[in-house]
PDB file of C-alpha atoms and ligand atoms in Angstrom:
ATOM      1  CA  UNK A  16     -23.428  17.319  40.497  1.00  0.00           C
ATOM      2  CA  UNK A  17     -25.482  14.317  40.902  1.00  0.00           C
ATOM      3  CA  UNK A  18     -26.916  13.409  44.179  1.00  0.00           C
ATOM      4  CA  UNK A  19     -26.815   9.555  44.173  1.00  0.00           C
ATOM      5  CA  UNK A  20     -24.641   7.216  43.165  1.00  0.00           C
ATOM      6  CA  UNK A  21     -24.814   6.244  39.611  1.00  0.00           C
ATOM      7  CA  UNK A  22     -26.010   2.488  39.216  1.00  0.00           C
ATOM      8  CA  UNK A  23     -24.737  -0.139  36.591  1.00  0.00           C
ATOM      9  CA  UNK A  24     -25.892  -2.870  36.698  1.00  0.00           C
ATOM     10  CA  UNK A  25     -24.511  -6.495  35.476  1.00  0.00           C
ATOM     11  CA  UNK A  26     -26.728  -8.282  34.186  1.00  0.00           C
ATOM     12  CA  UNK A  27     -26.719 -12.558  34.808  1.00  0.00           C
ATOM     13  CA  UNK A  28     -22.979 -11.932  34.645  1.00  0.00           C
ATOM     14  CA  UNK A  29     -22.575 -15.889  35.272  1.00  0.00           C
ATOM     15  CA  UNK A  30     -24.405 -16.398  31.762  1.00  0.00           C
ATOM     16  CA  UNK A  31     -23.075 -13.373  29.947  1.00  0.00           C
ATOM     17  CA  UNK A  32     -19.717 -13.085  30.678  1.00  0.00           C
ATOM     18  CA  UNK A  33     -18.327 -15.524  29.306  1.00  0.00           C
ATOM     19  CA  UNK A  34     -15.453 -13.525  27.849  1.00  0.00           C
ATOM     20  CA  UNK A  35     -14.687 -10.897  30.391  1.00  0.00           C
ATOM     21  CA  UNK A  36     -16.936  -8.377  29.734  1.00  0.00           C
ATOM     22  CA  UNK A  37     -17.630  -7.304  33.415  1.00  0.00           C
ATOM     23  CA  UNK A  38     -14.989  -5.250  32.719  1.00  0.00           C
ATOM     24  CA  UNK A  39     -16.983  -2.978  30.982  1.00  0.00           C
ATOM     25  CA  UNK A  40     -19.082  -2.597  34.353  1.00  0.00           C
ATOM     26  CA  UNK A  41     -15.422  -1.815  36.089  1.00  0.00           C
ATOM     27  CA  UNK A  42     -14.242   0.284  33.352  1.00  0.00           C
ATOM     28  CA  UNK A  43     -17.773   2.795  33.228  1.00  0.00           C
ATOM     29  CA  UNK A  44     -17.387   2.967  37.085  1.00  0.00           C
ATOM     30  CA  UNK A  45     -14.059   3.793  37.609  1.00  0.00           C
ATOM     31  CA  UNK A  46     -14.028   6.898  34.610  1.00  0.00           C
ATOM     32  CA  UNK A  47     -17.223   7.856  36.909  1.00  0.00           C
ATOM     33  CA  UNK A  48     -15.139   7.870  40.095  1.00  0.00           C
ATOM     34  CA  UNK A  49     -12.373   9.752  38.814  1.00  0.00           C
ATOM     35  CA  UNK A  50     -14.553  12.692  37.635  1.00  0.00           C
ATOM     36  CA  UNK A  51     -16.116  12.551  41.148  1.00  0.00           C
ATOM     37  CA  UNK A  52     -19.428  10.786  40.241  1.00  0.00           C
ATOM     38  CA  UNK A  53     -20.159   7.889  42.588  1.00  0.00           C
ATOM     39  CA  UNK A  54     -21.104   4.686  41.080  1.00  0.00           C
ATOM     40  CA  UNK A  55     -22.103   1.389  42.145  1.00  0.00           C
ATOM     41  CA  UNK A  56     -22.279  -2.096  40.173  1.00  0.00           C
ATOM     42  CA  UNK A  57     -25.698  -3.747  40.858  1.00  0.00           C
ATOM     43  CA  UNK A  58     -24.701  -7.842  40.141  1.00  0.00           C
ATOM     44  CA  UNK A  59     -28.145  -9.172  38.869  1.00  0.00           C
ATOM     45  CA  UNK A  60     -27.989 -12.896  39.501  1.00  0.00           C
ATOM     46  CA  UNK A  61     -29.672 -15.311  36.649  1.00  0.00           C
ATOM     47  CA  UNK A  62     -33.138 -16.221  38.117  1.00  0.00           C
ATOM     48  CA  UNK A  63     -33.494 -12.838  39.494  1.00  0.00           C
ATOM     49  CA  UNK A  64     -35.905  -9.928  37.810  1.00  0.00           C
ATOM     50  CA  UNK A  65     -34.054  -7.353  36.254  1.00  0.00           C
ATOM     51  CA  UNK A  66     -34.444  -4.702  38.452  1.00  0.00           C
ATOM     52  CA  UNK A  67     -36.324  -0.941  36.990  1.00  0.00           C
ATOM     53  CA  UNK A  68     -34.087   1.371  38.651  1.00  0.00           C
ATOM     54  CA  UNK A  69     -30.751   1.061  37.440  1.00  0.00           C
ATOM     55  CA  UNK A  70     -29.400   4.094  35.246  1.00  0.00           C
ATOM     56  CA  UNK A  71     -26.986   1.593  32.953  1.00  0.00           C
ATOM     57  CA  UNK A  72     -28.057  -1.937  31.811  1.00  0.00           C
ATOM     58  CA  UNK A  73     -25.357  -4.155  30.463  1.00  0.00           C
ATOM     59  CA  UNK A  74     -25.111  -7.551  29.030  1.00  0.00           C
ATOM     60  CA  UNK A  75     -22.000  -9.250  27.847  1.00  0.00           C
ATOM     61  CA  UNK A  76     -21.061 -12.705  25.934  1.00  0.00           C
ATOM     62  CA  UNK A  77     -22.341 -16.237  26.372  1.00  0.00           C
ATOM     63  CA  UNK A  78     -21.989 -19.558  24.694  1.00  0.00           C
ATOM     64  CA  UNK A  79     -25.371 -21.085  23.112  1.00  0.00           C
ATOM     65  CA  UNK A  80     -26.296 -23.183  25.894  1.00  0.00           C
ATOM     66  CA  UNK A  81     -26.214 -20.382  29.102  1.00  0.00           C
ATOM     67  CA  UNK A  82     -27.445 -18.305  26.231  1.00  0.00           C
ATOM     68  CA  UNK A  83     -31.312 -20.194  26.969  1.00  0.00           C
ATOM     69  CA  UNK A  84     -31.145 -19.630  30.031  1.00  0.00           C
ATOM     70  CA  UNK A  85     -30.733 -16.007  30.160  1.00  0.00           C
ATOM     71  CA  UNK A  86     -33.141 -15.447  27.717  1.00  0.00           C
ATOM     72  CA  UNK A  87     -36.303 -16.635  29.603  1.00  0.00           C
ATOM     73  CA  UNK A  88     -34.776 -14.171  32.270  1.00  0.00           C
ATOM     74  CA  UNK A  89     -34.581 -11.170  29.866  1.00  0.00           C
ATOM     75  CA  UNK A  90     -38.088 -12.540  28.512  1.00  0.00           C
ATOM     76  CA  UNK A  91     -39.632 -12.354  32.243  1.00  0.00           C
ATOM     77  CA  UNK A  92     -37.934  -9.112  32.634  1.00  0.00           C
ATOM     78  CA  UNK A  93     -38.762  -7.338  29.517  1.00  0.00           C
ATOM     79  CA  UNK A  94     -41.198  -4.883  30.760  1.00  0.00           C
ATOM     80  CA  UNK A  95     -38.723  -3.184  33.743  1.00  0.00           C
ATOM     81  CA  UNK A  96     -36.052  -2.897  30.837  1.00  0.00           C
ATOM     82  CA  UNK A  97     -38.383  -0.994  28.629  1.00  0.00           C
ATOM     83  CA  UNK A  98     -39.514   1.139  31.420  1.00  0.00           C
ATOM     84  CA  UNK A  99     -35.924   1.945  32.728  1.00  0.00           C
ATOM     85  CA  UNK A 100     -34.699   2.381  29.128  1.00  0.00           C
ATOM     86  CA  UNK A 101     -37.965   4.940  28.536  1.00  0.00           C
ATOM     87  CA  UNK A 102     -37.049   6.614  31.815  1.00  0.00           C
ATOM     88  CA  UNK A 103     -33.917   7.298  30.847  1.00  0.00           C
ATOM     89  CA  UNK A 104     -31.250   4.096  31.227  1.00  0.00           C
ATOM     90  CA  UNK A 105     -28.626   3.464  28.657  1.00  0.00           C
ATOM     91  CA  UNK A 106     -28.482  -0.103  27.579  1.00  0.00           C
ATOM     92  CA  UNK A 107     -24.942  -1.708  26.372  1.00  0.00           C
ATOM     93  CA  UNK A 108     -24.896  -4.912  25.097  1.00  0.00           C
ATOM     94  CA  UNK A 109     -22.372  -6.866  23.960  1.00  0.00           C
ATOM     95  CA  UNK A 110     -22.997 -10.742  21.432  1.00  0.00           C
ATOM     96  CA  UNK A 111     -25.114 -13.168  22.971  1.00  0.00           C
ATOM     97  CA  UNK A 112     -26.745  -9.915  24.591  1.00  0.00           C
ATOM     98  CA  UNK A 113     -27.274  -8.041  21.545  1.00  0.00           C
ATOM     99  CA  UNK A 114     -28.478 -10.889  20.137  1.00  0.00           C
ATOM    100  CA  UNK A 115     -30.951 -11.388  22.712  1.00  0.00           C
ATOM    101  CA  UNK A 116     -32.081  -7.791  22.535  1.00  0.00           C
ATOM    102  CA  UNK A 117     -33.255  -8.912  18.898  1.00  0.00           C
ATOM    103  CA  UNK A 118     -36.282 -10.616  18.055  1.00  0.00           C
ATOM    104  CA  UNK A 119     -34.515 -13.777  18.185  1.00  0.00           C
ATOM    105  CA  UNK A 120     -31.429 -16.079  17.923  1.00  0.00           C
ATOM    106  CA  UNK A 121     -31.148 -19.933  15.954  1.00  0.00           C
ATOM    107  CA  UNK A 122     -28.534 -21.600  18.094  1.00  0.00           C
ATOM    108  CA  UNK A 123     -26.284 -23.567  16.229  1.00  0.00           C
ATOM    109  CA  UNK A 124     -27.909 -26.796  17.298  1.00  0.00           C
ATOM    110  CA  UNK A 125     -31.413 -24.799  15.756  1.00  0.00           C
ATOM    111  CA  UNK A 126     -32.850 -24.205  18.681  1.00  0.00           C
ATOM    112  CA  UNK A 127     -34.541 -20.598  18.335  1.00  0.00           C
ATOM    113  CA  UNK A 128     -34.949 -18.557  21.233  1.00  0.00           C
ATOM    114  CA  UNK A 129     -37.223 -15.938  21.324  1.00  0.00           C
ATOM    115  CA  UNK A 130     -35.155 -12.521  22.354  1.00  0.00           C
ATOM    116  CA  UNK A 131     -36.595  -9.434  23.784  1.00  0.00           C
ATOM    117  CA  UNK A 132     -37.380  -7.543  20.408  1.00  0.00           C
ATOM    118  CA  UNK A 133     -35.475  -4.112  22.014  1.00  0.00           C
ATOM    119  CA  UNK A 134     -33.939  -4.075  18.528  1.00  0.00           C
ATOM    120  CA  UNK A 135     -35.590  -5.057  15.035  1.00  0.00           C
ATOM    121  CA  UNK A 136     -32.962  -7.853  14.312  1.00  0.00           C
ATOM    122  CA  UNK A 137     -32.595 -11.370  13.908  1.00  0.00           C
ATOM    123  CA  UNK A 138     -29.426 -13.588  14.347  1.00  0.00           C
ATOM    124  CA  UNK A 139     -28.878 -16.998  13.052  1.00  0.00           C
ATOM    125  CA  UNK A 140     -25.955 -19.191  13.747  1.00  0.00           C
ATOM    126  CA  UNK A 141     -23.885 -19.487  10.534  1.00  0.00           C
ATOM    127  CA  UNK A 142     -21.537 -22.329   9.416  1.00  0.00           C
ATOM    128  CA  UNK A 143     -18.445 -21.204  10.546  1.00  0.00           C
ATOM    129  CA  UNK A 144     -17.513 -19.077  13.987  1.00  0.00           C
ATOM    130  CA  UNK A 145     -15.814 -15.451  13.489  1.00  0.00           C
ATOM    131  CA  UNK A 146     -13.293 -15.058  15.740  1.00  0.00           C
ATOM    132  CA  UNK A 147     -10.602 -12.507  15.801  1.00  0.00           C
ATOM    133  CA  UNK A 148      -9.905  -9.028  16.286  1.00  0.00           C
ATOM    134  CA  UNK A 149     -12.018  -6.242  14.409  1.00  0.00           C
ATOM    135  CA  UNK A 150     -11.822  -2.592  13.845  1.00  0.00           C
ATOM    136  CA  UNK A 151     -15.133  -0.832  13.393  1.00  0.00           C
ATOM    137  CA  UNK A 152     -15.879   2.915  12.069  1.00  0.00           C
ATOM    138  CA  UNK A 153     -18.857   4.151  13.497  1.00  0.00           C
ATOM    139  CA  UNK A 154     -20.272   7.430  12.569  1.00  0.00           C
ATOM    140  CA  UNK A 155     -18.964  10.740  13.794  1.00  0.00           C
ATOM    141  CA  UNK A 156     -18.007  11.731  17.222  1.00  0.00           C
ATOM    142  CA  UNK A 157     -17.154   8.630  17.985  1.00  0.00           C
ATOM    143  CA  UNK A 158     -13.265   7.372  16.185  1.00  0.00           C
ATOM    144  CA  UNK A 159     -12.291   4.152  15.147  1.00  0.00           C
ATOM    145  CA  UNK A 160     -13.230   1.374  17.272  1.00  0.00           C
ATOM    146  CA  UNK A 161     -11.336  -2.007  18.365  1.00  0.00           C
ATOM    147  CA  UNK A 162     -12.491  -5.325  19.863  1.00  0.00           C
ATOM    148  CA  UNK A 163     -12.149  -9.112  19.324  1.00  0.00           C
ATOM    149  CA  UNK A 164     -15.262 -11.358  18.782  1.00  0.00           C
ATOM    150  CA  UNK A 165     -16.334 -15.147  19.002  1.00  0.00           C
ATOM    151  CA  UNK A 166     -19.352 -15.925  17.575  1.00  0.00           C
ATOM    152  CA  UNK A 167     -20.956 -18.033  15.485  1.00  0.00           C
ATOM    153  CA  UNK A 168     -24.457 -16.130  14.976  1.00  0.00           C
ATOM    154  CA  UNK A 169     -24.602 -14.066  12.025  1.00  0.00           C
ATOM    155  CA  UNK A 170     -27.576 -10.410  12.631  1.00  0.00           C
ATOM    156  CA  UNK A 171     -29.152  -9.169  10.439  1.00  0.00           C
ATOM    157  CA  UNK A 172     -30.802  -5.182  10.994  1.00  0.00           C
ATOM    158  CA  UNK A 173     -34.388  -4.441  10.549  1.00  0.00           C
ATOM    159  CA  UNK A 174     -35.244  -1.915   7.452  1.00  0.00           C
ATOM    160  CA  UNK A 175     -34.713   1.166  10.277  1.00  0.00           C
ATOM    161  CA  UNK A 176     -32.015  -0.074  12.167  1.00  0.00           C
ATOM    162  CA  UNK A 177     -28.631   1.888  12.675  1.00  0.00           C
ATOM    163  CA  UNK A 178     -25.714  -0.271  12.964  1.00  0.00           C
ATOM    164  CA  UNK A 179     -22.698   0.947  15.672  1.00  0.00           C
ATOM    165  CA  UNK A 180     -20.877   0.988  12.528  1.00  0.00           C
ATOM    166  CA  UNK A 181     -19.254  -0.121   9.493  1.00  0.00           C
ATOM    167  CA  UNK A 182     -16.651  -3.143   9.954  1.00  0.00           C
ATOM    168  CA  UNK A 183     -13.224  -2.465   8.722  1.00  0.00           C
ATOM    169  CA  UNK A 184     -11.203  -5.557   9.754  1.00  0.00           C
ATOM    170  CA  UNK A 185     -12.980  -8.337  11.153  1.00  0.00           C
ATOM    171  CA  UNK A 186     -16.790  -9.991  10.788  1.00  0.00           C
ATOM    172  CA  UNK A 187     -19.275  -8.094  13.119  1.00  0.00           C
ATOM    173  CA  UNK A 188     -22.785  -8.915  12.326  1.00  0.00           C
ATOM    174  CA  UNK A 189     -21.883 -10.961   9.427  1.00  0.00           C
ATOM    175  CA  UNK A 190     -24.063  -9.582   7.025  1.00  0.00           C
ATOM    176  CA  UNK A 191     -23.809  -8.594   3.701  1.00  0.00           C
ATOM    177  CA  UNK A 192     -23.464  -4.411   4.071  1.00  0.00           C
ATOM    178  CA  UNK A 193     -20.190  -5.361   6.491  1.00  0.00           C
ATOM    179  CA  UNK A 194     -21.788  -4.087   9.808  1.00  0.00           C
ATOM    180  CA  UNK A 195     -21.694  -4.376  13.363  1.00  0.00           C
ATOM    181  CA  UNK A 196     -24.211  -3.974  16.302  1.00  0.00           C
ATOM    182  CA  UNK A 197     -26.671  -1.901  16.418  1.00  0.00           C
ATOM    183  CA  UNK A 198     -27.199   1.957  17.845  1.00  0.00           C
ATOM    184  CA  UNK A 199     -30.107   4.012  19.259  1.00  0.00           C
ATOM    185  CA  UNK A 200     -31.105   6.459  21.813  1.00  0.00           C
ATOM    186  CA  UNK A 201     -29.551   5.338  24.644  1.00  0.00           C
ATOM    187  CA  UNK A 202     -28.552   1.681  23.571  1.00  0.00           C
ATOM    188  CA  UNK A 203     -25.652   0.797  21.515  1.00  0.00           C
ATOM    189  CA  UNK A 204     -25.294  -3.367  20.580  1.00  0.00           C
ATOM    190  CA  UNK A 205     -22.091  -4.844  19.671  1.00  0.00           C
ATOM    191  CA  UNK A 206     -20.167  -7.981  18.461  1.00  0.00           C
ATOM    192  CA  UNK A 207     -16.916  -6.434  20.174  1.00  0.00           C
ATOM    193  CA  UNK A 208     -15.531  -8.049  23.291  1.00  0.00           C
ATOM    194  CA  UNK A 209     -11.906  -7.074  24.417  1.00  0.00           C
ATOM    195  CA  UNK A 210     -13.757  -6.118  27.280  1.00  0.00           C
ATOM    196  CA  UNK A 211     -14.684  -3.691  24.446  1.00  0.00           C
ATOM    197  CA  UNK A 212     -14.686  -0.369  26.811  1.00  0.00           C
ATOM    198  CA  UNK A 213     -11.357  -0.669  28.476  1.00  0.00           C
ATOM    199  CA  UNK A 214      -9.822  -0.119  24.765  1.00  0.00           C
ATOM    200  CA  UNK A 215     -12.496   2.168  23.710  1.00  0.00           C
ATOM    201  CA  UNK A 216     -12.632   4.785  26.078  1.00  0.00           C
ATOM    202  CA  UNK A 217     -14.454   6.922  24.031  1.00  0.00           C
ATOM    203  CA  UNK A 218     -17.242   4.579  23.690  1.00  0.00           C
ATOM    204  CA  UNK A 219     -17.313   4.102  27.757  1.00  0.00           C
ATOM    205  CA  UNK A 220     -17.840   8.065  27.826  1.00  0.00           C
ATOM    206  CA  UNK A 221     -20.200   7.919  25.180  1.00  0.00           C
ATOM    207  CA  UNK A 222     -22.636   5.859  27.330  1.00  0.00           C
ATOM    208  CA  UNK A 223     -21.716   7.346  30.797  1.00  0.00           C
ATOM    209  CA  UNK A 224     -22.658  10.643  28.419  1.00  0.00           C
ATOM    210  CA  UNK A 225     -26.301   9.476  27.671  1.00  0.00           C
ATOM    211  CA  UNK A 226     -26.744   9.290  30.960  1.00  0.00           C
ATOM    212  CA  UNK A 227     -25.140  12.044  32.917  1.00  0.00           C
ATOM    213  CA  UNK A 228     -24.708  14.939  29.982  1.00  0.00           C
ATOM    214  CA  UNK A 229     -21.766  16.330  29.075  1.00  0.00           C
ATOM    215  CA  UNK A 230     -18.556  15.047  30.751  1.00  0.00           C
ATOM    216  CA  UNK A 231     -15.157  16.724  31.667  1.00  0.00           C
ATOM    217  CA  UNK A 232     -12.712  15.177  29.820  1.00  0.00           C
ATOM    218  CA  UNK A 233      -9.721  12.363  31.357  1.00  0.00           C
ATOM    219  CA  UNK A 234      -6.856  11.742  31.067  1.00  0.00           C
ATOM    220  CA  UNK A 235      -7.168   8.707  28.897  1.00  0.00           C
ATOM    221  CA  UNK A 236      -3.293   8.064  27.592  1.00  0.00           C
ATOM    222  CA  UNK A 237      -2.711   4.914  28.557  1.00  0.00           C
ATOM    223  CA  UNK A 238      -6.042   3.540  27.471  1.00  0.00           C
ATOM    224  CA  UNK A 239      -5.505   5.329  24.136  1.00  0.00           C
ATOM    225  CA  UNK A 240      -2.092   3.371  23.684  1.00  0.00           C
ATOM    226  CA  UNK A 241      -3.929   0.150  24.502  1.00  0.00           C
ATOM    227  CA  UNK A 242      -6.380   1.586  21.886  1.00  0.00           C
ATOM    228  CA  UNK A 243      -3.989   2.512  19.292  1.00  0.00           C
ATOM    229  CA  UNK A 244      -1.949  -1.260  19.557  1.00  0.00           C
ATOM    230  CA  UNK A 245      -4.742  -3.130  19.155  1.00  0.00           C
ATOM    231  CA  UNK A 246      -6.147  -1.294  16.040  1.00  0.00           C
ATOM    232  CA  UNK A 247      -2.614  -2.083  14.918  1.00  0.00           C
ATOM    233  CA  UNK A 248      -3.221  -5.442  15.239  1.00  0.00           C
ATOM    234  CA  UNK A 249      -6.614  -5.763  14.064  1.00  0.00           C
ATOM    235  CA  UNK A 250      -5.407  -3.936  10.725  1.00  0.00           C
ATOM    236  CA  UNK A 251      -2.656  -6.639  10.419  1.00  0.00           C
ATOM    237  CA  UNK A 252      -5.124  -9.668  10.850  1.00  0.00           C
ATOM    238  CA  UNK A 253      -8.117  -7.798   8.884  1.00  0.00           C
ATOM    239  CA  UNK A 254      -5.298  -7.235   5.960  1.00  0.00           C
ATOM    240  CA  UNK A 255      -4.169 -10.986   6.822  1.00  0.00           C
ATOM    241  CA  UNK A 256      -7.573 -12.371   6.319  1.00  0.00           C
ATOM    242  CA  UNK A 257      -9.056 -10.346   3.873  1.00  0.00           C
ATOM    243  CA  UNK A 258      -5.697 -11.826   1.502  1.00  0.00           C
ATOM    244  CA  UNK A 259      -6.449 -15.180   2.458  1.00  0.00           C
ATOM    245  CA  UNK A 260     -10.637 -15.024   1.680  1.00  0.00           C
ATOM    246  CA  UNK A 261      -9.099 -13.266  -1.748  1.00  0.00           C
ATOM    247  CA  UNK A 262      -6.616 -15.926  -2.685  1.00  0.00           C
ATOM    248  CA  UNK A 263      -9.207 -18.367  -1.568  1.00  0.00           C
ATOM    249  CA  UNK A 264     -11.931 -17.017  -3.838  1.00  0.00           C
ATOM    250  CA  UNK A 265      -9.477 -17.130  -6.825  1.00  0.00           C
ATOM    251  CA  UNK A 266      -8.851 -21.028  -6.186  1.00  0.00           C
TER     252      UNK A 266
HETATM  253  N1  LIG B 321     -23.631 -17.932  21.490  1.00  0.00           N
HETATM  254  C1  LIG B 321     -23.625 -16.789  20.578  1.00  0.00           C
HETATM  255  C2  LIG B 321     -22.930 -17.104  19.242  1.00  0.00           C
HETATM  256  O1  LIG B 321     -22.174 -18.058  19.166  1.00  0.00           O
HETATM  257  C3  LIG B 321     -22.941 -15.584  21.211  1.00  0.00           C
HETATM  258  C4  LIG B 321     -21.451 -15.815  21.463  1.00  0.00           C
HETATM  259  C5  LIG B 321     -20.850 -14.676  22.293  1.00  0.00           C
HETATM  260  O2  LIG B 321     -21.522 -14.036  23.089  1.00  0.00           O
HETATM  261  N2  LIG B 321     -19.509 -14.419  22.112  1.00  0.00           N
HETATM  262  O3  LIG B 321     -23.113 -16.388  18.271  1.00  0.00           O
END
């Protein structure tokens, strides 16, 4: 059993959380707690380095403008996320964070900001927003997954980049192969919000996993019906939409 507590840390959570994703901070805790693993969330304020030392890293959502800011934090930070991540950190990160973990984003106004280059991707703000609920199939173990996103940038993968997964219902990165995020050795990037872990709670032990090893299992029924209702409901809307683009396209 682990002798200290294990540390997540929030990163600029009043920049990137625009759309609730601290609960993925609350959600990785508490399925910690209740296997008897202490764990502590580390609030990094903007302005302040990005501590080394942390065992999880996350980043949520932001709009464009907030989205500037943090990245000259993540920029003057860089080097203590590559060394925590090298040392053995997971890093979670969900839009505007994933974005920023790319080479770089063109804001819808065409601004470009220059992102930390984590992940061999670029993301450039398309015409329209995506916005609704999704339903991604990543690769085996993990099952179908469900979120809701709000963005307007559209990513695009480097030659050697694994997405999370392929997009069922929804937009994700808005490319061509119908993708979303990005996954790696302890880092998986996402377009889902939700927060994306409380309905996912496979994905929350799939990250608490890269960290701590192999976990007991939970009782996870409740979260599973959450799970299962909005997969429901993305596979309504995906159907919905993917009528509408069709009867669109035939004029
Ligand atoms: N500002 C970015 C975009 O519009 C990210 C939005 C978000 O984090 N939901 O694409």
């Amino acid at each position: 059993m682990r002798e200290s507590a294990l540390r997540i840390g929030l990163v600029y959570p009043e920049l990137l959380g625009t759309y609730g994703d601290r609960g993925n901070a609350l959600v990785l805790a508490q399925r910690c707690r209740w296997r008897g693993v202490a764990a502590e969330i580390v609030e990094v304020p903007a302005g302040e380095p990005v501590p080394a030392g942390l065992d999880c890293y996350l980043l949520g959502g932001g709009e464009d403008a907030p989205q500037h800011l943090a990245a000259a934090g993540l920029r003057a930070s860089r080097a203590a996320l590559v060394r925590a991540h090298e040392a053995g950190a997971v890093i979670f990160a969900v839009c505007a964070g994933f974005q920023l973990l790319g080479h770089s984003y063109v804001a819808a106004d065409g601004t470009v900001l220059d992102g930390i280059g984590l992940v061999d991707a670029r993301t450039t703000a398309g015409a329209t927003r995506l916005i609704g609920e999704v339903v991604v199939a990543p690769d085996a173990p993990l099952p179908l997954l469900t979120g809701f996103e709000n963005h307007g940038g559209r990513t695009t993968l480097g030659p050697g980049v694994r997405p999370l997964g392929r997009v069922r219902a929804g937009g994700g990165n808005g490319d061509g192969p119908g993708t979303d995020g990005a996954r790696a050795d302890r880092l998986v990037a996402t377009y889902l919000h939700g927060p994306v872990l409380p309905r996912n709670p496979a994905l929350a032990d799939h990250l608490l996993g890269e960290v701590l090893g192999p976990l007991p299992p939970l009782d996870s029924v409740w979260e599973e019906r959450l799970r299962a209702e909005r997969l429901a409901a993305g596979s309504r809307t995906g159907l919905a939409r993917w009528w509408q683009q069709r009867r669109l396209a035939r004029g």
